[in-house]
mmCIF file of C-alpha atoms in Angstrom:
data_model
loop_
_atom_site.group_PDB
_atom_site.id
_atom_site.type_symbol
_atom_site.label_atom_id
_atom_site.label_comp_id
_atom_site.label_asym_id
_atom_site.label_seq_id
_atom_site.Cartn_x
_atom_site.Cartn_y
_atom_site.Cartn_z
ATOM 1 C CA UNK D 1 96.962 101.689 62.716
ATOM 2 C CA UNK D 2 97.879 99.415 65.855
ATOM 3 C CA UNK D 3 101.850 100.828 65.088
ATOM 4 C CA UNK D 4 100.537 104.198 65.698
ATOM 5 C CA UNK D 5 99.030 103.576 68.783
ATOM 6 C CA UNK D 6 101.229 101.009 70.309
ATOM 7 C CA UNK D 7 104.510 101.903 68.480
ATOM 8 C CA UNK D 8 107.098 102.202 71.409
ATOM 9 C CA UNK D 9 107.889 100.412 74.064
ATOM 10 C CA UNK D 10 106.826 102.487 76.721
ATOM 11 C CA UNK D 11 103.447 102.812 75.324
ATOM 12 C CA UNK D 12 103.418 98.882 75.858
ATOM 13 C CA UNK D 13 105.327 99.021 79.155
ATOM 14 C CA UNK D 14 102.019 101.096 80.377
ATOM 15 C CA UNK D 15 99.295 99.235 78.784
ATOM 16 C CA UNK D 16 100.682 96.156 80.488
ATOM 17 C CA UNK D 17 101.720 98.180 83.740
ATOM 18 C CA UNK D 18 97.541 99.423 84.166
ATOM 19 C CA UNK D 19 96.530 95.258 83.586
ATOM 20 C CA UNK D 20 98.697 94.448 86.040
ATOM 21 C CA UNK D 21 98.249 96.994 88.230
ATOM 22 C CA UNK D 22 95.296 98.909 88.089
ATOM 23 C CA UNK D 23 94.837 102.859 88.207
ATOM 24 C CA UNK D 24 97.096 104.882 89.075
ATOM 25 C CA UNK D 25 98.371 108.378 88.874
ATOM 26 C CA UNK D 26 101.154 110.196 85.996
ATOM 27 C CA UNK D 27 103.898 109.831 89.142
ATOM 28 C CA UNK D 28 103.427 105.872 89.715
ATOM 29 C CA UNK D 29 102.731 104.875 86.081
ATOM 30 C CA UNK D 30 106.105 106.600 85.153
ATOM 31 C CA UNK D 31 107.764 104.420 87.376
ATOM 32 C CA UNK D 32 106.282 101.133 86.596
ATOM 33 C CA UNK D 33 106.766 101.766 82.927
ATOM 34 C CA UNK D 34 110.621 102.517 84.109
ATOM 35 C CA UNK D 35 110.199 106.217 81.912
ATOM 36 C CA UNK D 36 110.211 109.753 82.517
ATOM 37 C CA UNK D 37 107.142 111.923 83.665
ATOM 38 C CA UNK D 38 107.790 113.404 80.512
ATOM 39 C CA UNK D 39 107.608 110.587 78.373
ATOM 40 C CA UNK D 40 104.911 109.050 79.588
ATOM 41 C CA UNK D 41 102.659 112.183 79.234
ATOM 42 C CA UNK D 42 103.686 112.646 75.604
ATOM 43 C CA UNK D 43 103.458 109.018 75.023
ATOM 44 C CA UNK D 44 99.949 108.669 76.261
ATOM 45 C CA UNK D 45 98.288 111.183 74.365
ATOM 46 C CA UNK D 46 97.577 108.676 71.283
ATOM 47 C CA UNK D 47 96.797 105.848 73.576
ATOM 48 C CA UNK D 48 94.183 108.750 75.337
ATOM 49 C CA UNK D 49 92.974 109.916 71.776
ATOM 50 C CA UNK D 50 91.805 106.562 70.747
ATOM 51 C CA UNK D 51 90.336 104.828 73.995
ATOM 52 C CA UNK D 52 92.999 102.643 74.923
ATOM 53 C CA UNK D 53 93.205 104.327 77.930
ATOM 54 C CA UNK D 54 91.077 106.610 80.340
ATOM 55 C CA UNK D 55 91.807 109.659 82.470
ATOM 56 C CA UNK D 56 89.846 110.265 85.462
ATOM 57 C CA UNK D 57 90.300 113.903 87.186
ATOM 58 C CA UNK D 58 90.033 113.343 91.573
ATOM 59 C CA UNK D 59 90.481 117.022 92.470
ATOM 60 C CA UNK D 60 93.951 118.570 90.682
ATOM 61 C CA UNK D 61 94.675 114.715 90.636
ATOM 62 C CA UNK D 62 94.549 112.402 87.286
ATOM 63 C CA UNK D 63 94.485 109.289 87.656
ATOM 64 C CA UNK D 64 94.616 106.616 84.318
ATOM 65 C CA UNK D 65 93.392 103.506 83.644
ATOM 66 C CA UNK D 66 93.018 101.026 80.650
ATOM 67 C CA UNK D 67 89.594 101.363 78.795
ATOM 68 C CA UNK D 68 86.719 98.849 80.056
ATOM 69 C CA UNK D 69 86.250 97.519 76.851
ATOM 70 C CA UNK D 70 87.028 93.791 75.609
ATOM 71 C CA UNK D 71 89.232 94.174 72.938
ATOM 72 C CA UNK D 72 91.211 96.635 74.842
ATOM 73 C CA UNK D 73 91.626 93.741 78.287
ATOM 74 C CA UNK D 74 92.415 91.206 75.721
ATOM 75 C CA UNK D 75 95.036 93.444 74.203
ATOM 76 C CA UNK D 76 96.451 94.125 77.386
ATOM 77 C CA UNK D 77 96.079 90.785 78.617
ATOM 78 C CA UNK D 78 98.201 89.291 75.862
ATOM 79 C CA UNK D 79 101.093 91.590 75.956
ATOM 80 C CA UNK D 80 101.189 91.500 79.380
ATOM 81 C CA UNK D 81 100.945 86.987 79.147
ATOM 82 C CA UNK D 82 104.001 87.405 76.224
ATOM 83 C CA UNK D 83 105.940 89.780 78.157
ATOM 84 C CA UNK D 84 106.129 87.579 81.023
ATOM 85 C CA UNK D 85 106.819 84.535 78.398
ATOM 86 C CA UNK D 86 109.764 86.747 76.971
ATOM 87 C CA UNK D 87 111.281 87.289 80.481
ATOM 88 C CA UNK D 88 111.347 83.510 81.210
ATOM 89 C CA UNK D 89 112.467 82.709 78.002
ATOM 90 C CA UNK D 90 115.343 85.103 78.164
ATOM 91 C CA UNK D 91 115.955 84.152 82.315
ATOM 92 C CA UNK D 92 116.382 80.478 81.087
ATOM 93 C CA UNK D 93 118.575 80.855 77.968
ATOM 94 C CA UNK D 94 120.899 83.053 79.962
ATOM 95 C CA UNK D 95 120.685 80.262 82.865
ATOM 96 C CA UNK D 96 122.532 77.623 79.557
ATOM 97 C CA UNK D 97 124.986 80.424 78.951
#
């Protein structure tokens, strides 16, 4: 089931993008997830549908943000920890190239 919700990258990119970040509107998340608008609102539809995250409406404004509960920080919190491990991994192997 955790394919289905999580299966692309940029589903990842804004899980770890709200942990690190916060709330934030469809404009900004886009960005930080370094996708399309357009993407990101089609990609966040399953992570909507099963609580991973939460929209809040502030006028004609949404704004989203990861769900408050455990299992869902934890997730985020350890792809966010590994991402950041990948990145220095990859920085130093390409520093013994």
């Amino acid at each position: 089931m955790i394919d289905r919700v999580l299966g692309s990258s940029t589903k990842i990119k804004m899980v770890i993008a709200l942990w690190r970040h916060g709330e934030m509107n469809l404009t900004e998340l886009a960005r930080r997830s370094q996708a399309s608008q357009r993407v990101v609102e089609e990609q966040i539809k399953p992570l909507i549908q099963y609580g991973i995250i939460e929209v809040k409406t502030v006028g004609r404004m949404k704004l989203y943000r990861l769900s408050p509960d455990p299992a869902v920080r934890q997730l985020a919190e350890a792809l966010a920890l590994l991402d950041q491990a990948l990145a220095t991994a990859s920085a130093d192997e390409e520093e013994t190239d």
